[in-house]
Coordinates of C-alpha atoms and ligand atoms in Angstrom, one line a residue:
Chain S
X1 CA 0.0 0.0 0.0
X2 CA 1.3 3.5 -0.9
X3 CA 1.9 5.8 2.0
X4 CA 2.8 9.4 2.5
X5 CA 4.5 10.4 5.8
X6 CA 3.3 7.1 7.1
X7 CA -0.4 7.7 6.1
X8 CA -2.0 5.5 3.5
X9 CA -2.5 7.6 0.3
X10 CA -6.1 6.3 0.1
X11 CA -6.9 7.8 3.5
X12 CA -5.1 11.0 2.8
X13 CA -6.9 11.5 -0.5
X14 CA -10.2 10.6 1.1
X15 CA -9.8 13.3 3.8
X16 CA -8.5 15.9 1.3
X17 CA -11.7 15.2 -0.8
X18 CA -13.8 15.7 2.3
X19 CA -11.9 18.8 3.0
X20 CA -12.6 20.1 -0.5
X21 CA -16.3 19.4 -0.1
X22 CA -16.5 21.2 3.2
X23 CA -14.4 24.0 1.6
X24 CA -16.9 24.2 -1.2
X25 CA -19.7 24.9 1.2
X26 CA -17.6 27.3 3.2
X27 CA -16.7 29.1 0.0
X28 CA -20.3 29.5 -1.3
X29 CA -21.6 30.5 2.1
X30 CA -18.9 33.0 2.8
X31 CA -19.2 34.5 -0.6
X32 CA -22.9 35.3 0.1
X33 CA -22.0 36.7 3.5
X34 CA -19.3 38.9 2.0
X35 CA -21.7 40.2 -0.6
X36 CA -24.4 41.0 1.9
X37 CA -22.0 42.5 4.4
X38 CA -20.4 44.7 1.7
X39 CA -23.6 46.4 0.5
X40 CA -25.9 46.2 3.6
X41 CA -23.3 46.3 6.3
X42 CA -25.2 43.6 8.0
X43 CA -23.7 40.4 9.3
X44 CA -26.3 38.0 8.1
X45 CA -26.8 35.6 11.0
X46 CA -29.7 34.0 9.1
X47 CA -27.3 32.7 6.5
X48 CA -27.1 29.2 8.1
X49 CA -30.9 29.0 8.4
X50 CA -31.1 30.0 4.7
X51 CA -28.7 27.2 3.9
X52 CA -30.8 24.7 5.9
X53 CA -34.0 26.0 4.2
X54 CA -32.4 25.3 0.8
X55 CA -31.8 21.7 1.8
X56 CA -35.3 21.3 3.3
X57 CA -37.1 22.9 0.4
X58 CA -35.3 20.4 -1.9
X59 CA -36.3 17.6 0.4
X60 CA -39.9 18.8 0.6
X61 CA -40.1 19.2 -3.2
X62 CA -39.1 15.6 -3.6
X63 CA -41.2 14.2 -0.7
X64 CA -44.4 16.1 -1.4
X65 CA -44.3 16.9 -5.1
X66 CA -41.9 14.4 -6.6
X67 CA -39.7 17.2 -7.9
X68 CA -36.3 15.8 -8.7
X69 CA -32.8 17.0 -7.6
X70 CA -32.0 18.9 -10.8
X71 CA -35.1 21.0 -10.7
X72 CA -34.8 21.5 -7.0
X73 CA -31.2 22.8 -7.6
X74 CA -32.9 25.7 -9.4
X75 CA -36.2 26.1 -7.5
X76 CA -35.0 25.8 -3.9
X77 CA -32.4 28.6 -4.2
X78 CA -35.1 30.8 -5.9
X79 CA -37.5 30.1 -3.1
X80 CA -34.9 30.9 -0.5
X81 CA -33.9 34.0 -2.4
X82 CA -37.5 35.1 -2.5
X83 CA -37.8 34.6 1.3
X84 CA -34.7 36.7 1.5
X85 CA -36.3 39.5 -0.5
X86 CA -39.3 39.5 1.8
X87 CA -37.1 39.6 4.9
X88 CA -35.1 42.6 3.4
X89 CA -38.2 44.5 2.3
X90 CA -40.2 44.0 5.5
X91 CA -37.6 43.9 8.2
X92 CA -34.0 44.7 7.4
X93 CA -34.9 47.9 5.5
X94 CA -36.1 49.5 8.7
X95 CA -32.8 49.1 10.4
X96 CA -30.3 50.7 7.9
X97 CA -30.4 54.0 9.8
X98 CA -29.4 52.3 13.0
X99 CA -26.2 50.7 14.2
X100 CA -25.5 47.5 12.3
X101 CA -25.6 45.6 15.6
X102 CA -29.4 45.7 15.2
X103 CA -29.2 43.9 11.8
X104 CA -27.1 41.2 13.4
X105 CA -29.6 40.8 16.3
X106 CA -32.5 40.7 13.9
X107 CA -31.0 38.1 11.6
X108 CA -29.9 36.1 14.6
X109 CA -33.5 36.1 15.9
X110 CA -34.8 35.1 12.5
X111 CA -32.4 32.2 12.4
X112 CA -33.6 30.9 15.7
X113 CA -37.2 31.3 14.7
X114 CA -36.7 29.5 11.3
X115 CA -34.7 26.8 12.9
X116 CA -37.4 26.3 15.6
X117 CA -40.2 26.1 13.0
X118 CA -38.4 23.3 11.2
X119 CA -37.6 21.5 14.4
X120 CA -41.2 21.7 15.4
X121 CA -42.3 20.3 12.0
X122 CA -39.6 17.7 11.4
X123 CA -37.8 16.9 14.7
X124 CA -34.0 16.8 14.8
X125 CA -33.3 13.3 13.6
X126 CA -32.9 14.4 10.0
X127 CA -34.3 13.3 6.7
X128 CA -32.3 11.3 4.1
X129 CA -32.0 12.8 0.6
X130 CA -30.7 10.6 -2.2
X131 CA -28.2 11.8 -4.7
X132 CA -29.7 11.8 -8.2
X133 CA -29.3 8.6 -10.1
X134 CA -26.9 10.1 -12.6
X135 CA -24.5 10.9 -9.8
X136 CA -24.7 7.8 -7.7
X137 CA -21.8 5.4 -7.5
X138 CA -18.2 6.5 -8.2
X139 CA -15.1 6.0 -10.2
X140 CA -11.8 4.5 -9.3
X141 CA -9.1 7.0 -9.9
X142 CA -6.3 4.5 -9.1
X143 CA -5.1 6.3 -6.0
X144 CA -8.6 6.6 -4.6
X145 CA -12.3 6.0 -5.1
X146 CA -14.2 9.1 -6.0
X147 CA -17.9 9.1 -5.3
X148 CA -19.4 10.9 -8.2
X149 CA -21.7 13.1 -6.2
X150 CA -18.8 14.5 -4.2
X151 CA -16.8 15.3 -7.3
X152 CA -19.9 17.1 -8.7
X153 CA -20.3 19.2 -5.5
X154 CA -16.8 20.4 -5.7
X155 CA -17.0 21.3 -9.3
X156 CA -20.3 23.0 -9.2
X157 CA -19.5 25.0 -6.1
X158 CA -16.2 26.1 -7.8
X159 CA -18.1 27.0 -11.0
X160 CA -20.7 29.0 -9.0
X161 CA -18.0 30.9 -7.1
X162 CA -16.2 31.8 -10.3
X163 CA -19.4 32.8 -12.0
X164 CA -20.3 35.1 -9.1
X165 CA -16.8 36.5 -9.1
X166 CA -16.8 37.2 -12.8
X167 CA -20.2 38.8 -12.6
X168 CA -19.0 41.2 -9.9
X169 CA -15.7 42.0 -11.4
X170 CA -16.5 42.1 -15.1
X171 CA -20.1 43.2 -15.6
X172 CA -21.9 46.5 -15.4
X173 CA -24.2 45.2 -12.7
X174 CA -21.1 44.2 -10.8
X175 CA -19.6 47.6 -11.2
X176 CA -22.7 49.2 -9.8
X177 CA -22.6 46.8 -6.9
X178 CA -19.0 47.6 -6.1
X179 CA -19.6 51.3 -6.4
X180 CA -22.7 51.1 -4.2
X181 CA -20.7 49.1 -1.7
X182 CA -18.3 52.1 -1.5
X183 CA -20.7 55.0 -1.6
X184 CA -24.4 54.1 -1.9
X185 CA -25.6 57.7 -1.6
X186 CA -23.6 58.9 -4.6
X187 CA -24.6 55.9 -6.8
X188 CA -28.2 56.7 -5.9
X189 CA -27.7 60.3 -6.8
X190 CA -26.5 59.1 -10.3
X191 CA -30.0 57.8 -10.8
X192 CA -29.5 54.2 -9.8
X193 CA -32.2 52.5 -7.7
X194 CA -29.9 51.5 -4.9
X195 CA -32.7 50.2 -2.6
X196 CA -33.6 47.7 -5.3
X197 CA -29.9 46.8 -5.7
X198 CA -29.8 46.1 -1.9
X199 CA -32.9 44.0 -2.0
X200 CA -31.5 42.0 -4.9
X201 CA -28.2 41.5 -3.3
X202 CA -29.7 40.2 -0.1
X203 CA -32.0 37.9 -2.1
X204 CA -29.1 36.7 -4.1
X205 CA -26.9 36.1 -1.1
X206 CA -29.8 34.1 0.5
X207 CA -30.2 32.1 -2.7
X208 CA -26.5 31.3 -2.7
X209 CA -26.9 29.9 0.8
X210 CA -30.0 27.9 -0.3
X211 CA -28.0 26.6 -3.3
X212 CA -25.2 25.4 -1.0
X213 CA -27.9 23.7 1.1
X214 CA -29.3 21.8 -1.9
X215 CA -25.8 20.7 -2.8
X216 CA -25.3 19.5 0.8
X217 CA -28.6 17.6 1.1
X218 CA -27.4 14.3 -0.4
X219 CA -24.1 14.5 1.5
X220 CA -25.5 14.7 5.0
X221 CA -29.0 14.1 6.4
X222 CA -31.3 17.1 6.0
X223 CA -31.5 18.5 9.5
X224 CA -32.9 21.6 11.1
X225 CA -29.6 22.2 12.9
X226 CA -27.4 21.7 9.8
X227 CA -27.2 25.5 9.3
X228 CA -26.2 26.5 12.8
X229 CA -23.5 23.8 12.8
X230 CA -21.8 25.0 9.7
X231 CA -22.4 28.8 10.0
X232 CA -20.2 29.1 13.1
X233 CA -17.3 27.8 11.0
X234 CA -18.2 30.0 8.1
X235 CA -18.1 33.0 10.2
X236 CA -14.6 32.0 11.3
X237 CA -13.7 31.5 7.6
X238 CA -15.0 35.0 6.8
X239 CA -13.0 36.5 9.7
X240 CA -9.9 34.8 8.4
X241 CA -10.4 35.8 4.8
X242 CA -11.5 39.3 5.6
X243 CA -14.9 40.8 4.7
X244 CA -13.5 42.9 1.9
X245 CA -12.7 40.5 -0.9
X246 CA -15.0 38.2 -2.9
X247 CA -12.1 36.1 -4.3
X248 CA -10.5 36.1 -0.9
X249 CA -13.5 34.6 0.7
X250 CA -13.7 31.8 -1.9
X251 CA -10.0 31.0 -1.7
X252 CA -10.2 31.0 2.1
X253 CA -13.2 28.8 2.1
X254 CA -11.6 26.1 0.0
X255 CA -8.2 26.5 1.7
X256 CA -9.6 26.1 5.2
X257 CA -11.6 23.1 4.1
X258 CA -8.4 21.5 2.9
X259 CA -6.5 22.4 6.1
X260 CA -9.3 20.9 8.1
X261 CA -9.1 17.7 6.0
X262 CA -5.4 17.4 6.5
X263 CA -5.7 18.0 10.2
X264 CA -8.1 15.0 10.3
X265 CA -5.4 12.9 8.9
X266 CA -2.4 14.1 10.8
X267 CA -3.8 15.2 14.1
X268 CA -7.5 14.3 14.3
X269 CA -7.9 15.6 17.8
X270 CA -7.5 19.2 16.5
X271 CA -9.7 18.9 13.4
X272 CA -12.7 20.5 15.1
X273 CA -10.7 23.4 16.4
X274 CA -8.0 24.1 13.8
X275 CA -10.1 26.7 12.0
X276 CA -10.7 28.6 15.2
X277 CA -7.0 28.5 16.1
X278 CA -6.1 29.9 12.7
X279 CA -8.8 32.6 13.2
X280 CA -7.2 33.6 16.5
X281 CA -3.7 33.8 14.9
X282 CA -5.0 35.8 12.0
X283 CA -6.8 38.2 14.3
X284 CA -3.6 38.8 16.2
X285 CA -1.4 39.3 13.1
X286 CA -3.8 40.8 10.6
X287 CA -7.0 41.8 12.2
X288 CA -8.6 42.8 8.8
X289 CA -8.2 39.3 7.6
X290 CA -5.9 37.8 5.0
X291 CA -7.6 39.5 2.0
X292 CA -9.4 42.3 3.9
X293 CA -8.8 45.9 3.4
X294 CA -7.5 47.5 6.5
X295 CA -10.1 49.7 8.1
Chain B
X1 CA -36.5 86.4 -19.5
X2 CA -36.5 82.7 -19.9
X3 CA -38.3 80.4 -17.4
X4 CA -36.0 79.1 -14.7
X5 CA -34.8 75.6 -15.3
X6 CA -34.2 75.1 -11.6
X7 CA -36.1 77.1 -9.1
X8 CA -35.4 76.8 -5.3
X9 CA -37.8 78.4 -2.8
X10 CA -37.5 78.6 0.9
X11 CA -35.3 75.4 0.9
X12 CA -34.5 74.2 4.4
X13 CA -32.4 71.2 5.2
X14 CA -31.2 69.3 8.3
X15 CA -28.5 66.8 9.1
X16 CA -30.1 64.9 12.0
X17 CA -31.0 67.6 14.5
X18 CA -28.7 70.3 13.1
X19 CA -30.7 72.8 10.9
X20 CA -28.2 73.9 8.2
X21 CA -30.2 75.6 5.5
X22 CA -32.7 78.3 6.6
X23 CA -34.6 79.1 3.5
X24 CA -32.5 79.3 0.4
X25 CA -34.0 81.1 -2.6
X26 CA -32.5 81.1 -6.0
X27 CA -33.0 80.1 -9.6
X28 CA -30.9 78.9 -12.5
X29 CA -32.1 79.6 -16.1
X30 CA -31.6 77.4 -19.1
X31 CA -28.0 77.8 -20.4
X32 CA -26.7 79.8 -17.5
X33 CA -23.7 79.3 -15.3
X34 CA -24.6 80.4 -11.8
X35 CA -22.3 80.2 -8.8
X36 CA -23.0 79.8 -5.1
X37 CA -20.3 81.8 -3.3
X38 CA -19.6 81.9 0.4
X39 CA -17.3 81.1 3.2
X40 CA -16.5 77.7 4.4
X41 CA -19.4 76.2 6.3
X42 CA -22.0 78.6 4.7
X43 CA -24.1 75.7 3.4
X44 CA -23.1 75.6 -0.3
X45 CA -22.4 71.9 -0.3
X46 CA -25.5 71.2 1.7
X47 CA -27.5 73.2 -0.9
X48 CA -26.3 71.0 -3.7
X49 CA -27.0 67.9 -1.7
X50 CA -30.5 69.2 -0.8
X51 CA -31.3 69.9 -4.4
X52 CA -30.1 66.3 -5.1
X53 CA -32.2 64.9 -2.3
X54 CA -29.2 63.7 -0.4
X55 CA -29.8 65.3 3.0
X56 CA -31.7 63.7 5.8
X57 CA -34.6 66.1 5.8
X58 CA -35.5 69.0 3.6
X59 CA -38.5 71.2 3.1
X60 CA -39.5 74.1 0.8
X61 CA -39.7 73.8 -2.9
X62 CA -37.2 72.7 -5.6
X63 CA -38.7 72.5 -9.1
X64 CA -36.8 71.3 -12.1
X65 CA -38.5 71.9 -15.5
X66 CA -41.7 72.5 -13.6
X67 CA -41.5 69.2 -11.7
X68 CA -41.6 69.5 -7.9
X69 CA -38.8 67.3 -6.5
X70 CA -39.0 68.0 -2.8
X71 CA -40.5 64.6 -2.0
X72 CA -38.6 62.6 -4.6
X73 CA -35.7 60.3 -3.7
X74 CA -32.3 61.2 -5.2
X75 CA -32.4 58.5 -7.9
X76 CA -35.6 59.9 -9.2
X77 CA -34.3 63.4 -9.1
X78 CA -31.2 62.4 -11.1
X79 CA -33.4 60.8 -13.7
X80 CA -35.2 64.1 -14.3
X81 CA -31.9 65.4 -15.7
X82 CA -29.7 66.7 -12.9
X83 CA -26.2 65.4 -12.4
X84 CA -24.0 65.9 -9.4
X85 CA -20.2 66.2 -9.0
X86 CA -19.4 66.1 -5.3
X87 CA -16.8 68.2 -3.5
X88 CA -14.8 65.1 -2.5
X89 CA -15.1 63.9 -6.2
X90 CA -16.4 60.5 -5.3
X91 CA -14.1 58.4 -7.5
X92 CA -14.7 54.7 -6.7
X93 CA -11.5 52.9 -5.8
X94 CA -12.8 49.5 -6.6
X95 CA -13.6 50.6 -10.2
X96 CA -11.2 51.3 -13.1
X97 CA -11.1 54.7 -14.7
X98 CA -13.2 53.3 -17.6
X99 CA -15.7 51.8 -15.2
X100 CA -16.0 55.0 -13.2
X101 CA -16.5 56.9 -16.4
X102 CA -19.5 54.9 -17.6
X103 CA -21.0 54.2 -14.1
X104 CA -23.7 56.8 -14.1
X105 CA -26.6 55.5 -16.2
X106 CA -27.6 57.3 -19.3
X107 CA -31.0 58.8 -18.4
X108 CA -32.0 60.4 -21.7
X109 CA -30.4 61.1 -25.1
X110 CA -28.4 64.2 -25.8
X111 CA -25.4 63.6 -23.6
X112 CA -21.8 63.5 -24.9
X113 CA -20.6 60.3 -26.5
X114 CA -17.7 58.5 -25.0
X115 CA -15.5 59.7 -27.9
X116 CA -16.5 63.3 -27.2
X117 CA -15.7 62.8 -23.5
X118 CA -12.3 61.4 -24.4
X119 CA -11.7 64.3 -26.7
X120 CA -12.3 66.7 -23.9
X121 CA -10.2 64.6 -21.4
X122 CA -7.6 62.6 -23.4
X123 CA -5.9 61.6 -20.2
X124 CA -8.9 59.5 -19.2
X125 CA -8.5 57.4 -22.3
X126 CA -4.8 56.8 -21.6
X127 CA -5.4 55.8 -18.0
X128 CA -8.6 53.8 -18.7
X129 CA -7.4 50.6 -17.0
X130 CA -5.9 52.3 -13.9
X131 CA -7.7 52.1 -10.6
X132 CA -9.9 55.2 -10.3
X133 CA -8.2 56.5 -7.2
X134 CA -4.7 56.0 -8.6
X135 CA -5.2 59.1 -10.7
X136 CA -3.7 62.5 -9.6
X137 CA -6.1 64.9 -7.9
X138 CA -6.6 66.9 -11.1
X139 CA -7.2 63.8 -13.1
X140 CA -9.8 62.6 -10.6
X141 CA -11.6 65.9 -10.8
X142 CA -11.6 65.6 -14.6
X143 CA -13.1 62.1 -14.2
X144 CA -15.7 63.3 -11.8
X145 CA -16.8 65.9 -14.3
X146 CA -16.4 63.7 -17.3
X147 CA -18.6 60.9 -16.0
X148 CA -21.7 63.1 -15.7
X149 CA -21.5 64.5 -19.2
X150 CA -22.6 61.3 -20.9
X151 CA -25.8 60.8 -19.1
X152 CA -28.0 63.3 -20.9
X153 CA -28.5 65.4 -17.8
X154 CA -28.9 69.1 -18.7
X155 CA -28.2 70.6 -15.3
X156 CA -24.8 70.0 -13.7
X157 CA -24.2 70.6 -10.0
X158 CA -20.4 71.1 -9.6
X159 CA -19.1 71.4 -6.0
X160 CA -15.7 73.2 -5.9
X161 CA -14.2 71.6 -9.0
X162 CA -11.0 73.7 -8.6
X163 CA -10.3 73.0 -4.9
X164 CA -6.7 72.1 -4.2
X165 CA -5.7 72.0 -7.8
X166 CA -2.7 73.6 -9.6
X167 CA -3.3 76.9 -11.5
X168 CA -2.9 75.3 -15.0
X169 CA -5.4 72.6 -14.1
X170 CA -7.8 75.3 -12.8
X171 CA -7.4 77.1 -16.1
X172 CA -8.1 73.9 -18.0
X173 CA -11.3 73.3 -16.0
X174 CA -12.4 76.8 -16.7
X175 CA -12.0 76.3 -20.4
X176 CA -13.9 73.0 -20.2
X177 CA -16.8 74.8 -18.4
X178 CA -16.8 77.3 -21.2
X179 CA -17.2 74.6 -23.8
X180 CA -19.9 72.9 -21.8
X181 CA -21.8 76.1 -21.6
X182 CA -21.5 76.5 -25.4
X183 CA -22.9 73.0 -25.8
X184 CA -26.0 74.1 -23.9
X185 CA -25.4 72.7 -20.4
X186 CA -26.7 74.6 -17.5
X187 CA -24.3 74.7 -14.6
X188 CA -24.8 75.5 -10.9
X189 CA -21.3 75.9 -9.5
X190 CA -20.1 76.1 -5.9
X191 CA -16.8 78.0 -5.7
X192 CA -14.5 79.6 -3.2
X193 CA -12.0 80.6 -5.9
X194 CA -13.4 84.0 -6.6
X195 CA -11.3 84.7 -9.7
X196 CA -12.3 81.4 -11.2
X197 CA -16.0 82.1 -10.5
X198 CA -15.8 85.6 -12.2
X199 CA -14.2 84.0 -15.2
X200 CA -16.9 81.5 -16.0
X201 CA -20.2 82.6 -14.5
X202 CA -23.2 84.7 -15.5
X203 CA -24.5 85.4 -12.0
X204 CA -23.4 84.8 -8.5
X205 CA -25.5 84.1 -5.4
X206 CA -23.8 84.8 -2.1
X207 CA -24.6 82.3 0.7
X208 CA -24.2 83.0 4.4
X209 CA -25.4 80.9 7.3
X210 CA -27.7 78.8 5.1
X211 CA -29.4 81.7 3.3
X212 CA -28.8 83.6 0.1
X213 CA -27.9 87.2 1.1
X214 CA -27.1 88.7 -2.3
X215 CA -27.3 88.1 -6.0
X216 CA -24.8 89.7 -8.4
X217 CA -24.7 89.8 -12.2
X218 CA -21.2 88.9 -13.4
X219 CA -21.1 92.0 -15.5
X220 CA -21.7 94.1 -12.5
X221 CA -19.6 92.1 -10.1
X222 CA -17.7 94.5 -8.0
X223 CA -14.6 92.6 -7.1
X224 CA -14.3 94.3 -3.7
X225 CA -17.9 93.6 -2.7
X226 CA -17.8 89.9 -3.5
X227 CA -14.4 89.6 -1.9
X228 CA -15.8 91.1 1.2
X229 CA -18.4 88.4 1.3
X230 CA -15.8 85.7 0.9
X231 CA -13.5 87.2 3.4
X232 CA -10.5 87.2 1.1
Ligands
LIG301 N1 -23.0 65.4 7.5 C1 -23.1 66.5 8.3 N2 -23.6 66.3 9.5 C2 -23.8 67.4 10.3 N3 -23.4 68.7 10.0 C3 -22.9 68.9 8.8 C4 -22.7 67.8 7.9 N4 -22.1 68.2 6.7 C5 -22.0 69.6 6.9 N5 -22.4 69.9 8.1 C6 -22.4 71.3 8.7 O1 -23.3 72.1 7.8 C7 -22.7 73.4 7.7 C8 -22.6 73.7 6.2 O2 -21.7 72.8 5.6 P1 -21.4 72.8 4.1 O3 -22.7 72.8 3.3 O4 -20.5 71.7 3.8 O5 -20.7 74.2 3.8 P2 -19.9 74.7 2.6 O6 -20.0 73.8 1.5 O7 -20.5 76.1 2.3 O8 -18.5 74.9 3.1 C9 -21.4 73.4 8.4 O9 -21.6 74.0 9.6 C10 -21.1 72.0 8.6 O10 -20.4 71.8 9.8
LIG302 MG1 -18.5 72.6 0.6

């Protein structure tokens, strides 16, 4: 059997793949958080709940309406995005004039309420969600066995991140978004409907979280607590990467997933805490984060 | 005399609890260059912002082409045909020069084409791919003016476009304003540079403590009286 530093290659690769998959979720989630924070100045604590809702809506679509995975991959994020739009219009909008602590508290409260509703309805044991037939099974790469669905998640998450990045950096809408992030009052005085841009951005960020939730549904059981489990780590990822940079949050997400995976191989005891240790170190050395602009 | 394009009556404005404008009255007619002159802190910038709908609270009346704008949000006001160039220039650092230049949406036909803008400001074409805030102060000012010429807006609000710039650049900007006037733009200009103002404007309003205290035709501008107001 091939080994690397005394670890079987199979095990190493397996953990790296798991790390990449977690990293994919971190990346998509922190991307949405960074977008929302940039324009709304709100730390969206409901992000984990929106991720969980994406997974649940996919599950409900299948269980109650027979809607398959592929369609759910489109419909569920749209639904979560729509819920996001309603939240922004009805609630968040009233808070922009206040300290952004209020936005944090409101979204935190919303997360608790949403989570509670799903717990009430479905308990906490979780629902299984099958990967689509096309992506069941796997292929033998020689040095490891690659479950198809996991490969798909990594690729699709990467593609989504790159598409969002390109849209922000290379399109006119992206330029408006970047400009409004810097100086919303001036962009509005140029005739741009900035409140609409804000609503759209929050909806889109929520939809991204829902999308990550659908991707995750076949990997883990669909569970009301899945959001709050992952979102704590994602906040650490965002702190490490820095809120300022879109590409930074994507790179940090994937990178930390990998580091977490490697830690599971070489020092499993630390795998649950390694990201927080890195966060503490980054905060000491570069408080604005690795890619963040210094305040 | 022509109907005023912009008519401001008893305009009051507040930042939070501080009451800054105490009833501004003035008007700008089609094709005119009109200045607001006054000392630091007189309320000139606040007046432009209040016309644009960018202050917290305002009251009174601001009509543009007979449309009352006092209750409109700033994006709607801009779409009527008013464009704003802020005192701090407002160049976006996360956008290139080219992106900054085309950021304000075209709101109606009749603005300058990109080629015409580049003809007026050749430097902006050369630096198109630079980060907006990497430009020199003068170039940033050019960019801030250039980007509102494309939109089709007919009234330009310019807040101290000569502030902190070298004399040759101030001259250049003066020449550009002359060309814009010839092209039919109407300009409301805030200035502290008295000589610059006299060189480009048709009329001057003197602002003190959030009120207009005097209106002077440029042809009758007695240098000493205006300088007295400005404290120079
Ligand atoms: N954002 C603000 N909040 C509170 N007060 C302000 C603000 N901006 C300006 N002011 C005050 O309003 C007054 C007028 O300012 P301003 O319009 O900038 O004057 P000017 O442009 O004539 O120099 C000043 O006393 C200034 O301190
Ligand atoms: Mg000023």
